[in-house]
PDB file of C-alpha atoms in Angstrom:
ATOM      1  CA  UNK H 382       3.623 -26.732   9.089  1.00 47.00           C
ATOM      2  CA  UNK H 383       5.107 -26.034   5.717  1.00 47.00           C
ATOM      3  CA  UNK H 384       7.597 -23.206   5.484  1.00 47.00           C
ATOM      4  CA  UNK H 385       6.806 -22.737   1.693  1.00 50.00           C
ATOM      5  CA  UNK H 386       3.061 -22.134   2.411  1.00 48.00           C
ATOM      6  CA  UNK H 387       4.210 -19.512   5.072  1.00 74.00           C
ATOM      7  CA  UNK H 388       6.325 -17.653   2.544  1.00 76.00           C
ATOM      8  CA  UNK H 389       3.454 -17.554   0.090  1.00 78.00           C
ATOM      9  CA  UNK H 390       1.249 -16.213   2.774  1.00 79.00           C
ATOM     10  CA  UNK H 391       3.673 -13.553   3.714  1.00 80.00           C
ATOM     11  CA  UNK H 392       3.935 -12.508   0.092  1.00 79.00           C
ATOM     12  CA  UNK H 393       0.145 -12.561  -0.325  1.00 79.00           C
ATOM     13  CA  UNK H 394      -0.400 -10.486   2.809  1.00 80.00           C
ATOM     14  CA  UNK H 395       2.094  -7.999   1.630  1.00 81.00           C
ATOM     15  CA  UNK H 396       0.486  -7.695  -1.755  1.00 82.00           C
ATOM     16  CA  UNK H 397      -3.059  -7.631  -0.329  1.00 80.00           C
ATOM     17  CA  UNK H 398      -1.973  -4.704   1.902  1.00 80.00           C
ATOM     18  CA  UNK H 399      -2.091  -2.580  -1.234  1.00 78.00           C
ATOM     19  CA  UNK H 400      -5.773  -3.052  -1.521  1.00 79.00           C
ATOM     20  CA  UNK H 401      -6.667  -2.385   2.131  1.00 84.00           C
ATOM     21  CA  UNK H 402      -6.952   1.392   1.594  1.00 88.00           C
ATOM     22  CA  UNK H 403     -10.515   0.802  -0.167  1.00 90.00           C
ATOM     23  CA  UNK H 404      -9.489   3.164  -3.090  1.00 92.00           C
ATOM     24  CA  UNK H 405     -10.030   0.296  -5.696  1.00 91.00           C
ATOM     25  CA  UNK H 406     -13.583  -0.398  -4.258  1.00 93.00           C
ATOM     26  CA  UNK H 407     -14.452   3.360  -4.455  1.00 94.00           C
ATOM     27  CA  UNK H 408     -13.094   3.586  -8.073  1.00 92.00           C
ATOM     28  CA  UNK H 409     -14.903   0.570  -9.329  1.00 91.00           C
ATOM     29  CA  UNK H 410     -18.088   1.679  -7.431  1.00 93.00           C
ATOM     30  CA  UNK H 411     -17.869   5.098  -9.113  1.00 93.00           C
ATOM     31  CA  UNK H 412     -17.274   3.667 -12.495  1.00 90.00           C
ATOM     32  CA  UNK H 413     -20.443   1.615 -12.151  1.00 90.00           C
ATOM     33  CA  UNK H 414     -22.322   4.636 -10.925  1.00 91.00           C
ATOM     34  CA  UNK H 415     -21.153   6.508 -13.990  1.00 88.00           C
ATOM     35  CA  UNK H 416     -22.642   3.734 -16.291  1.00 85.00           C
ATOM     36  CA  UNK H 417     -25.897   4.103 -14.471  1.00 85.00           C
ATOM     37  CA  UNK H 418     -25.807   7.863 -14.886  1.00 84.00           C
ATOM     38  CA  UNK H 419     -25.239   7.348 -18.625  1.00 79.00           C
ATOM     39  CA  UNK H 420     -28.281   5.102 -18.808  1.00 75.00           C
ATOM     40  CA  UNK H 421     -30.393   7.470 -16.651  1.00 77.00           C
ATOM     41  CA  UNK H 422     -29.553  10.673 -18.601  1.00 77.00           C
ATOM     42  CA  UNK H 423     -30.009   8.774 -21.715  1.00 70.00           C
ATOM     43  CA  UNK H 424     -33.523   7.638 -20.662  1.00 68.00           C
ATOM     44  CA  UNK H 425     -34.547  11.260 -19.684  1.00 69.00           C
ATOM     45  CA  UNK H 426     -33.523  12.711 -23.022  1.00 67.00           C
ATOM     46  CA  UNK H 427     -35.157   9.999 -24.978  1.00 60.00           C
ATOM     47  CA  UNK H 428     -34.019   7.045 -27.038  1.00 56.00           C
ATOM     48  CA  UNK H 429     -30.845   7.328 -29.119  1.00 50.00           C
ATOM     49  CA  UNK H 430     -32.628   8.133 -32.267  1.00 54.00           C
ATOM     50  CA  UNK H 431     -34.554  11.033 -30.726  1.00 59.00           C
ATOM     51  CA  UNK H 432     -31.414  12.392 -29.304  1.00 61.00           C
ATOM     52  CA  UNK H 433     -29.578  15.157 -31.326  1.00 67.00           C
ATOM     53  CA  UNK H 434     -25.848  14.874 -31.875  1.00 66.00           C
ATOM     54  CA  UNK H 435     -24.856  17.823 -29.645  1.00 71.00           C
ATOM     55  CA  UNK H 436     -26.939  16.237 -26.845  1.00 70.00           C
ATOM     56  CA  UNK H 437     -25.202  12.907 -27.187  1.00 71.00           C
ATOM     57  CA  UNK H 438     -21.866  14.539 -27.495  1.00 75.00           C
ATOM     58  CA  UNK H 439     -22.500  16.540 -24.291  1.00 77.00           C
ATOM     59  CA  UNK H 440     -23.619  13.354 -22.367  1.00 77.00           C
ATOM     60  CA  UNK H 441     -20.556  11.456 -23.603  1.00 78.00           C
ATOM     61  CA  UNK H 442     -18.196  14.389 -22.724  1.00 83.00           C
ATOM     62  CA  UNK H 443     -19.760  14.753 -19.291  1.00 82.00           C
ATOM     63  CA  UNK H 444     -19.544  11.012 -18.500  1.00 83.00           C
ATOM     64  CA  UNK H 445     -15.805  11.008 -19.815  1.00 86.00           C
ATOM     65  CA  UNK H 446     -15.057  13.933 -17.628  1.00 89.00           C
ATOM     66  CA  UNK H 447     -16.526  12.031 -14.562  1.00 88.00           C
ATOM     67  CA  UNK H 448     -14.423   9.011 -15.320  1.00 88.00           C
ATOM     68  CA  UNK H 449     -11.325  11.209 -15.895  1.00 91.00           C
ATOM     69  CA  UNK H 450     -12.020  12.876 -12.530  1.00 92.00           C
ATOM     70  CA  UNK H 451     -12.496   9.454 -10.723  1.00 91.00           C
ATOM     71  CA  UNK H 452      -9.325   8.169 -12.265  1.00 91.00           C
ATOM     72  CA  UNK H 453      -7.429  11.240 -11.094  1.00 94.00           C
ATOM     73  CA  UNK H 454      -8.735  10.897  -7.691  1.00 93.00           C
ATOM     74  CA  UNK H 455      -7.531   7.265  -7.602  1.00 92.00           C
ATOM     75  CA  UNK H 456      -4.102   8.099  -8.647  1.00 92.00           C
ATOM     76  CA  UNK H 457      -3.853  11.159  -6.356  1.00 93.00           C
ATOM     77  CA  UNK H 458      -5.116   9.212  -3.400  1.00 92.00           C
ATOM     78  CA  UNK H 459      -2.771   6.246  -4.002  1.00 90.00           C
ATOM     79  CA  UNK H 460       0.225   8.646  -4.460  1.00 89.00           C
ATOM     80  CA  UNK H 461      -0.428  11.091  -1.719  1.00 90.00           C
ATOM     81  CA  UNK H 462      -2.460   9.142   0.883  1.00 90.00           C
ATOM     82  CA  UNK H 463      -1.762   5.417   0.533  1.00 89.00           C
ATOM     83  CA  UNK H 464       1.971   5.233  -0.467  1.00 87.00           C
ATOM     84  CA  UNK H 465       3.341   7.556   2.103  1.00 87.00           C
ATOM     85  CA  UNK H 466       1.490   5.569   4.924  1.00 88.00           C
ATOM     86  CA  UNK H 467       2.241   1.996   3.788  1.00 86.00           C
ATOM     87  CA  UNK H 468       5.476   2.599   2.044  1.00 85.00           C
ATOM     88  CA  UNK H 469       6.853   1.410  -1.310  1.00 85.00           C
ATOM     89  CA  UNK H 470       7.493  -2.183  -2.444  1.00 84.00           C
ATOM     90  CA  UNK H 471       8.568  -3.946  -5.583  1.00 85.00           C
ATOM     91  CA  UNK H 472       7.218  -7.313  -5.991  1.00 83.00           C
ATOM     92  CA  UNK H 473       8.942 -10.285  -7.565  1.00 79.00           C
ATOM     93  CA  UNK H 474       8.791 -11.617 -11.172  1.00 81.00           C
ATOM     94  CA  UNK H 475       5.757 -13.815 -10.412  1.00 79.00           C
ATOM     95  CA  UNK H 476       3.704 -10.765  -9.481  1.00 80.00           C
ATOM     96  CA  UNK H 477       5.008  -8.793 -12.466  1.00 81.00           C
ATOM     97  CA  UNK H 478       3.954 -11.677 -14.715  1.00 83.00           C
ATOM     98  CA  UNK H 479       0.432 -11.559 -13.220  1.00 80.00           C
ATOM     99  CA  UNK H 480       0.343  -7.910 -13.697  1.00 79.00           C
ATOM    100  CA  UNK H 481       0.883  -8.401 -17.405  1.00 84.00           C
ATOM    101  CA  UNK H 482      -1.798 -10.887 -17.550  1.00 82.00           C
ATOM    102  CA  UNK H 483      -4.252  -8.525 -15.869  1.00 80.00           C
ATOM    103  CA  UNK H 484      -3.363  -5.745 -18.481  1.00 82.00           C
ATOM    104  CA  UNK H 485      -3.913  -8.210 -21.349  1.00 84.00           C
ATOM    105  CA  UNK H 486      -7.267  -9.237 -19.877  1.00 80.00           C
ATOM    106  CA  UNK H 487      -8.354  -5.514 -19.410  1.00 78.00           C
ATOM    107  CA  UNK H 488      -7.152  -4.823 -22.932  1.00 82.00           C
ATOM    108  CA  UNK H 489      -9.423  -7.595 -24.212  1.00 83.00           C
ATOM    109  CA  UNK H 490     -12.165  -6.347 -22.096  1.00 78.00           C
ATOM    110  CA  UNK H 491     -12.004  -2.877 -23.664  1.00 76.00           C
ATOM    111  CA  UNK H 492     -12.093  -4.526 -27.072  1.00 81.00           C
ATOM    112  CA  UNK H 493     -15.300  -6.568 -26.159  1.00 79.00           C
ATOM    113  CA  UNK H 494     -16.700  -3.347 -24.639  1.00 73.00           C
ATOM    114  CA  UNK H 495     -16.260  -1.407 -27.856  1.00 75.00           C
ATOM    115  CA  UNK H 496     -17.913  -4.219 -29.859  1.00 78.00           C
ATOM    116  CA  UNK H 497     -20.869  -4.250 -27.471  1.00 72.00           C
ATOM    117  CA  UNK H 498     -21.116  -0.484 -27.693  1.00 68.00           C
ATOM    118  CA  UNK H 499     -21.355  -0.699 -31.372  1.00 71.00           C
ATOM    119  CA  UNK H 500     -24.005  -3.297 -31.172  1.00 70.00           C
ATOM    120  CA  UNK H 501     -25.836  -0.978 -28.658  1.00 66.00           C
ATOM    121  CA  UNK H 502     -25.675   1.975 -31.078  1.00 64.00           C
ATOM    122  CA  UNK H 503     -26.848  -0.306 -33.822  1.00 67.00           C
ATOM    123  CA  UNK H 504     -29.996  -0.942 -31.745  1.00 65.00           C
ATOM    124  CA  UNK H 505     -30.349   2.759 -30.923  1.00 59.00           C
ATOM    125  CA  UNK H 506     -30.136   3.786 -34.594  1.00 59.00           C
ATOM    126  CA  UNK H 507     -32.444   1.205 -35.974  1.00 61.00           C
ATOM    127  CA  UNK H 508     -34.435  -0.063 -33.081  1.00 57.00           C
ATOM    128  CA  UNK H 509     -36.449  -3.186 -33.838  1.00 57.00           C
ATOM    129  CA  UNK H 510     -39.893  -3.738 -32.206  1.00 58.00           C
ATOM    130  CA  UNK H 511     -38.543  -5.773 -29.403  1.00 52.00           C
ATOM    131  CA  UNK H 512     -35.900  -3.281 -28.717  1.00 53.00           C
ATOM    132  CA  UNK H 513     -36.391  -2.987 -24.978  1.00 56.00           C
ATOM    133  CA  UNK H 514     -35.741  -6.783 -24.336  1.00 58.00           C
ATOM    134  CA  UNK H 515     -33.367  -6.770 -27.326  1.00 61.00           C
ATOM    135  CA  UNK H 516     -31.075  -4.753 -25.133  1.00 65.00           C
ATOM    136  CA  UNK H 517     -30.801  -7.798 -22.987  1.00 67.00           C
ATOM    137  CA  UNK H 518     -28.495  -9.382 -25.550  1.00 69.00           C
ATOM    138  CA  UNK H 519     -25.649  -6.780 -25.193  1.00 70.00           C
ATOM    139  CA  UNK H 520     -26.521  -6.502 -21.590  1.00 72.00           C
ATOM    140  CA  UNK H 521     -25.967 -10.137 -21.036  1.00 74.00           C
ATOM    141  CA  UNK H 522     -22.886 -10.139 -23.083  1.00 76.00           C
ATOM    142  CA  UNK H 523     -21.698  -7.158 -21.092  1.00 77.00           C
ATOM    143  CA  UNK H 524     -22.502  -9.095 -17.813  1.00 81.00           C
ATOM    144  CA  UNK H 525     -20.461 -12.103 -18.998  1.00 82.00           C
ATOM    145  CA  UNK H 526     -17.578  -9.873 -19.905  1.00 82.00           C
ATOM    146  CA  UNK H 527     -17.738  -8.168 -16.507  1.00 84.00           C
ATOM    147  CA  UNK H 528     -17.890 -11.374 -14.449  1.00 87.00           C
ATOM    148  CA  UNK H 529     -15.018 -12.951 -16.546  1.00 85.00           C
ATOM    149  CA  UNK H 530     -12.795  -9.832 -16.297  1.00 85.00           C
ATOM    150  CA  UNK H 531     -13.269  -9.146 -12.751  1.00 86.00           C
ATOM    151  CA  UNK H 532     -12.906 -12.703 -11.638  1.00 88.00           C
ATOM    152  CA  UNK H 533      -9.689 -12.891 -13.608  1.00 85.00           C
ATOM    153  CA  UNK H 534      -8.555  -9.632 -11.927  1.00 83.00           C
ATOM    154  CA  UNK H 535      -9.516 -11.129  -8.381  1.00 85.00           C
ATOM    155  CA  UNK H 536      -7.508 -14.247  -9.220  1.00 83.00           C
ATOM    156  CA  UNK H 537      -4.563 -12.650 -10.499  1.00 80.00           C
ATOM    157  CA  UNK H 538      -4.426  -9.754  -8.146  1.00 79.00           C
ATOM    158  CA  UNK H 539      -5.439 -11.626  -4.957  1.00 79.00           C
ATOM    159  CA  UNK H 540      -8.340  -9.014  -4.664  1.00 85.00           C
ATOM    160  CA  UNK H 541     -10.999 -11.436  -3.633  1.00 86.00           C
ATOM    161  CA  UNK H 542     -13.821  -8.791  -3.219  1.00 90.00           C
ATOM    162  CA  UNK H 543     -13.701  -8.269  -7.103  1.00 89.00           C
ATOM    163  CA  UNK H 544     -15.443 -11.697  -7.589  1.00 92.00           C
ATOM    164  CA  UNK H 545     -18.613 -10.206  -6.023  1.00 93.00           C
ATOM    165  CA  UNK H 546     -18.102  -6.918  -7.834  1.00 92.00           C
ATOM    166  CA  UNK H 547     -18.058  -8.809 -11.125  1.00 90.00           C
ATOM    167  CA  UNK H 548     -21.542  -9.884 -10.451  1.00 92.00           C
ATOM    168  CA  UNK H 549     -22.622  -6.410  -9.462  1.00 92.00           C
ATOM    169  CA  UNK H 550     -21.431  -5.151 -12.777  1.00 89.00           C
ATOM    170  CA  UNK H 551     -23.126  -8.077 -14.578  1.00 87.00           C
ATOM    171  CA  UNK H 552     -26.379  -7.655 -12.935  1.00 86.00           C
ATOM    172  CA  UNK H 553     -26.803  -3.891 -12.975  1.00 86.00           C
ATOM    173  CA  UNK H 554     -27.551  -3.611 -16.757  1.00 81.00           C
ATOM    174  CA  UNK H 555     -29.969  -6.485 -17.312  1.00 80.00           C
ATOM    175  CA  UNK H 556     -31.807  -5.698 -13.925  1.00 84.00           C
ATOM    176  CA  UNK H 557     -32.212  -2.022 -15.048  1.00 82.00           C
ATOM    177  CA  UNK H 558     -33.736  -3.185 -18.362  1.00 77.00           C
ATOM    178  CA  UNK H 559     -36.204  -5.658 -16.668  1.00 81.00           C
ATOM    179  CA  UNK H 560     -37.319  -3.073 -14.106  1.00 83.00           C
ATOM    180  CA  UNK H 561     -37.990  -0.551 -16.826  1.00 77.00           C
ATOM    181  CA  UNK H 562     -39.887  -3.059 -19.061  1.00 76.00           C
ATOM    182  CA  UNK H 563     -42.026  -4.715 -16.478  1.00 80.00           C
ATOM    183  CA  UNK H 564     -42.355  -2.251 -13.550  1.00 82.00           C
ATOM    184  CA  UNK H 565     -41.759   0.884 -15.545  1.00 77.00           C
ATOM    185  CA  UNK H 566     -39.010   1.966 -13.195  1.00 77.00           C
ATOM    186  CA  UNK H 567     -36.655   4.104 -15.317  1.00 76.00           C
ATOM    187  CA  UNK H 568     -34.468   5.168 -12.470  1.00 81.00           C
ATOM    188  CA  UNK H 569     -31.315   2.973 -12.567  1.00 84.00           C
ATOM    189  CA  UNK H 570     -31.790   1.802  -9.001  1.00 88.00           C
ATOM    190  CA  UNK H 571     -29.677  -1.442  -9.699  1.00 88.00           C
ATOM    191  CA  UNK H 572     -26.647   0.650 -10.566  1.00 90.00           C
ATOM    192  CA  UNK H 573     -27.037   3.012  -7.562  1.00 92.00           C
ATOM    193  CA  UNK H 574     -27.581   0.064  -5.034  1.00 93.00           C
ATOM    194  CA  UNK H 575     -24.604  -2.074  -6.251  1.00 94.00           C
ATOM    195  CA  UNK H 576     -22.285   1.052  -6.757  1.00 94.00           C
ATOM    196  CA  UNK H 577     -23.461   2.355  -3.352  1.00 94.00           C
ATOM    197  CA  UNK H 578     -22.417  -0.878  -1.703  1.00 95.00           C
ATOM    198  CA  UNK H 579     -19.040  -0.799  -3.452  1.00 95.00           C
ATOM    199  CA  UNK H 580     -18.418   2.856  -2.500  1.00 95.00           C
ATOM    200  CA  UNK H 581     -19.569   2.308   0.981  1.00 96.00           C
ATOM    201  CA  UNK H 582     -17.327  -0.690   1.544  1.00 95.00           C
ATOM    202  CA  UNK H 583     -14.504   1.294   0.037  1.00 94.00           C
ATOM    203  CA  UNK H 584     -15.122   4.351   2.316  1.00 95.00           C
ATOM    204  CA  UNK H 585     -15.274   2.241   5.468  1.00 96.00           C
ATOM    205  CA  UNK H 586     -11.946   0.526   4.408  1.00 94.00           C
ATOM    206  CA  UNK H 587     -10.493   3.898   3.686  1.00 94.00           C
ATOM    207  CA  UNK H 588     -11.461   5.362   7.038  1.00 95.00           C
ATOM    208  CA  UNK H 589     -10.186   2.124   8.827  1.00 93.00           C
ATOM    209  CA  UNK H 590      -6.981   2.543   6.802  1.00 91.00           C
ATOM    210  CA  UNK H 591      -6.482   6.144   7.787  1.00 92.00           C
ATOM    211  CA  UNK H 592      -6.933   5.223  11.431  1.00 92.00           C
ATOM    212  CA  UNK H 593      -4.647   2.121  11.241  1.00 87.00           C
ATOM    213  CA  UNK H 594      -1.893   3.721   9.311  1.00 87.00           C
ATOM    214  CA  UNK H 595      -1.364   7.367  10.309  1.00 86.00           C
ATOM    215  CA  UNK H 596       1.478   9.363   8.455  1.00 85.00           C
ATOM    216  CA  UNK H 597       4.686   8.210   9.683  1.00 79.00           C
ATOM    217  CA  UNK H 598       6.699  10.520  11.946  1.00 71.00           C
ATOM    218  CA  UNK H 599       9.290  12.962  10.366  1.00 61.00           C
ATOM    219  CA  UNK H 600      12.271  10.752  11.478  1.00 54.00           C
ATOM    220  CA  UNK H 601      10.406   7.506  10.205  1.00 56.00           C
ATOM    221  CA  UNK H 602       9.535   8.927   6.849  1.00 53.00           C
ATOM    222  CA  UNK H 603      13.094   9.854   6.017  1.00 48.00           C
ATOM    223  CA  UNK H 604      15.741   7.556   4.814  1.00 54.00           C
ATOM    224  CA  UNK H 605      17.718   5.538   7.437  1.00 52.00           C
ATOM    225  CA  UNK H 606      20.998   6.909   6.191  1.00 47.00           C
TER     226      UNK H 606
ATOM    227  CA  UNK V1022      14.298 -11.449   6.200  1.00 78.00           C
ATOM    228  CA  UNK V1023      11.301 -13.539   5.186  1.00 80.00           C
ATOM    229  CA  UNK V1024       9.546 -10.428   3.970  1.00 81.00           C
ATOM    230  CA  UNK V1025      12.470  -9.212   1.965  1.00 84.00           C
ATOM    231  CA  UNK V1026      12.864 -12.827   0.661  1.00 83.00           C
ATOM    232  CA  UNK V1027       9.447 -12.783  -0.978  1.00 82.00           C
ATOM    233  CA  UNK V1028       9.586  -9.247  -2.539  1.00 83.00           C
ATOM    234  CA  UNK V1029      12.138  -7.721  -4.879  1.00 85.00           C
ATOM    235  CA  UNK V1030      12.771  -4.665  -2.649  1.00 86.00           C
ATOM    236  CA  UNK V1031      10.883  -2.568  -0.124  1.00 87.00           C
ATOM    237  CA  UNK V1032      11.413   0.602   1.777  1.00 87.00           C
ATOM    238  CA  UNK V1033      11.792   1.099   5.445  1.00 85.00           C
ATOM    239  CA  UNK V1034       8.089   2.128   6.064  1.00 86.00           C
ATOM    240  CA  UNK V1035       6.672  -0.815   4.099  1.00 87.00           C
ATOM    241  CA  UNK V1036       8.961  -3.202   6.259  1.00 86.00           C
ATOM    242  CA  UNK V1037       7.835  -1.426   9.423  1.00 85.00           C
ATOM    243  CA  UNK V1038       4.203  -1.639   8.605  1.00 85.00           C
ATOM    244  CA  UNK V1039       4.316  -5.293   7.742  1.00 83.00           C
ATOM    245  CA  UNK V1040       6.510  -6.358  10.608  1.00 83.00           C
ATOM    246  CA  UNK V1041       4.827  -4.128  13.237  1.00 83.00           C
ATOM    247  CA  UNK V1042       8.345  -3.330  14.576  1.00 84.00           C
ATOM    248  CA  UNK V1043       9.082   0.014  16.008  1.00 84.00           C
ATOM    249  CA  UNK V1044      11.422   2.334  13.956  1.00 83.00           C
ATOM    250  CA  UNK V1045      14.408   1.843  16.228  1.00 85.00           C
ATOM    251  CA  UNK V1046      13.920  -1.865  16.504  1.00 88.00           C
ATOM    252  CA  UNK V1047      13.621  -2.450  12.825  1.00 85.00           C
ATOM    253  CA  UNK V1048      16.568  -0.057  12.130  1.00 86.00           C
ATOM    254  CA  UNK V1049      18.759  -2.019  14.544  1.00 87.00           C
ATOM    255  CA  UNK V1050      17.866  -5.265  12.875  1.00 87.00           C
ATOM    256  CA  UNK V1051      18.574  -3.927   9.509  1.00 86.00           C
ATOM    257  CA  UNK V1052      21.902  -2.428  10.305  1.00 87.00           C
ATOM    258  CA  UNK V1053      23.014  -5.947  11.641  1.00 89.00           C
ATOM    259  CA  UNK V1054      21.791  -7.644   8.471  1.00 88.00           C
ATOM    260  CA  UNK V1055      23.448  -4.880   6.355  1.00 87.00           C
ATOM    261  CA  UNK V1056      26.769  -5.442   8.313  1.00 88.00           C
ATOM    262  CA  UNK V1057      26.462  -9.142   7.686  1.00 88.00           C
ATOM    263  CA  UNK V1058      26.133  -8.574   4.049  1.00 89.00           C
ATOM    264  CA  UNK V1059      22.630  -9.902   3.775  1.00 89.00           C
ATOM    265  CA  UNK V1060      20.774  -6.603   3.056  1.00 86.00           C
ATOM    266  CA  UNK V1061      21.665  -4.086   0.443  1.00 85.00           C
ATOM    267  CA  UNK V1062      20.637  -0.495   0.349  1.00 83.00           C
ATOM    268  CA  UNK V1063      19.491   0.882  -3.017  1.00 82.00           C
ATOM    269  CA  UNK V1064      19.456   4.652  -3.345  1.00 80.00           C
ATOM    270  CA  UNK V1065      17.023   6.238  -5.823  1.00 76.00           C
ATOM    271  CA  UNK V1066      15.054   9.420  -6.381  1.00 76.00           C
ATOM    272  CA  UNK V1067      11.285   9.402  -6.224  1.00 76.00           C
ATOM    273  CA  UNK V1068       9.744  12.850  -7.266  1.00 74.00           C
ATOM    274  CA  UNK V1069      13.224  14.400  -7.012  1.00 75.00           C
ATOM    275  CA  UNK V1070      13.457  13.334  -3.397  1.00 76.00           C
ATOM    276  CA  UNK V1071      16.020  10.693  -2.276  1.00 76.00           C
ATOM    277  CA  UNK V1072      14.556   7.438  -1.223  1.00 80.00           C
ATOM    278  CA  UNK V1073      16.013   4.247   0.123  1.00 82.00           C
ATOM    279  CA  UNK V1074      14.912   0.720  -0.961  1.00 86.00           C
ATOM    280  CA  UNK V1075      16.230  -2.391   0.697  1.00 87.00           C
ATOM    281  CA  UNK V1076      16.792  -5.815  -0.769  1.00 87.00           C
ATOM    282  CA  UNK V1077      18.334  -9.049  -0.042  1.00 89.00           C
ATOM    283  CA  UNK V1078      21.602  -9.708  -1.375  1.00 90.00           C
ATOM    284  CA  UNK V1079      22.472 -13.071  -3.007  1.00 88.00           C
ATOM    285  CA  UNK V1080      24.382 -14.039   0.043  1.00 89.00           C
ATOM    286  CA  UNK V1081      21.362 -12.986   2.126  1.00 86.00           C
ATOM    287  CA  UNK V1082      18.967 -15.227  -0.083  1.00 87.00           C
ATOM    288  CA  UNK V1083      21.374 -18.121   0.192  1.00 87.00           C
ATOM    289  CA  UNK V1084      21.602 -17.568   4.001  1.00 87.00           C
ATOM    290  CA  UNK V1085      17.825 -17.462   4.482  1.00 86.00           C
ATOM    291  CA  UNK V1086      17.413 -20.578   2.259  1.00 85.00           C
ATOM    292  CA  UNK V1087      19.880 -22.435   4.452  1.00 85.00           C
ATOM    293  CA  UNK V1088      18.022 -21.220   7.599  1.00 85.00           C
ATOM    294  CA  UNK V1089      14.702 -22.507   6.099  1.00 82.00           C
ATOM    295  CA  UNK V1090      16.251 -25.871   5.415  1.00 82.00           C
ATOM    296  CA  UNK V1091      17.726 -26.253   8.824  1.00 82.00           C
ATOM    297  CA  UNK V1092      14.297 -25.172  10.442  1.00 79.00           C
ATOM    298  CA  UNK V1093      12.395 -27.753   8.330  1.00 77.00           C
ATOM    299  CA  UNK V1094      14.985 -30.365   9.404  1.00 77.00           C
ATOM    300  CA  UNK V1095      14.332 -29.352  13.103  1.00 78.00           C
ATOM    301  CA  UNK V1096      10.590 -29.603  12.729  1.00 76.00           C
ATOM    302  CA  UNK V1097      10.876 -33.061  10.839  1.00 75.00           C
ATOM    303  CA  UNK V1098      13.169 -34.462  13.440  1.00 72.00           C
ATOM    304  CA  UNK V1099      10.689 -33.572  16.280  1.00 74.00           C
ATOM    305  CA  UNK V1100       8.882 -36.680  17.734  1.00 71.00           C
ATOM    306  CA  UNK V1101       5.192 -36.939  17.169  1.00 68.00           C
TER     307      UNK V1101
END
């Protein structure tokens, strides 16, 4: 039995405990659902070239507000529900380096996302005849981006479920296009199913977390001094 | 000690959750470690409320490393 491996395990276990509240799962699930909502509303109101600017702006504002609300819920949940229950911890320099790597990966991912959005808008403004399947190009690129980013996050953050979530993100967009093209199903069922699984896992973990870690008694929550 | 060795610092609740010790038990352990100079208490304010973070001192880290070495030696010296 190696003592070195044990220490690594202790550190990993301590770090993983910050993910056992399920809030990351719920957050990522709702973000995916938000993307599905965007696709669905866009589909109802017509293609990009038929949509008036106020309509497009209204949709974008609505979706942004939804993301802001989800983000707010995530931070409020972490601050007022998770931290008081599991306590505060500052991890060592190795974890801080990993965190910086994750921030870099996320920044690059946003850059790739903006490029893909631009590509998508180009298709919306001047749709070629093969537009429906043409969407598979940015969809595929988005998928690769999602798998790479979430896998790197999973690796750097020891958040193993993110490997699977990367594939959920990657498959939602192309599956929705293929279902619309070949089976005429415009409802973004892939988004709803994948996001639903993530939110369900998160909710179950959250309930388990609340049961496992009740709020500490008054004497415990105070300083020892 | 092992938990504080692998993190920079942690508060009392985090240590309690991770170790599974009761409040009184952990408090007693930490007091002894503090008296031995192995653990240091760091006072800070979080949302304008006083908060205590604990971390291993250099002396505590050295003592824990020494303990690891001696335990490793014990296991290596055990017959097959």
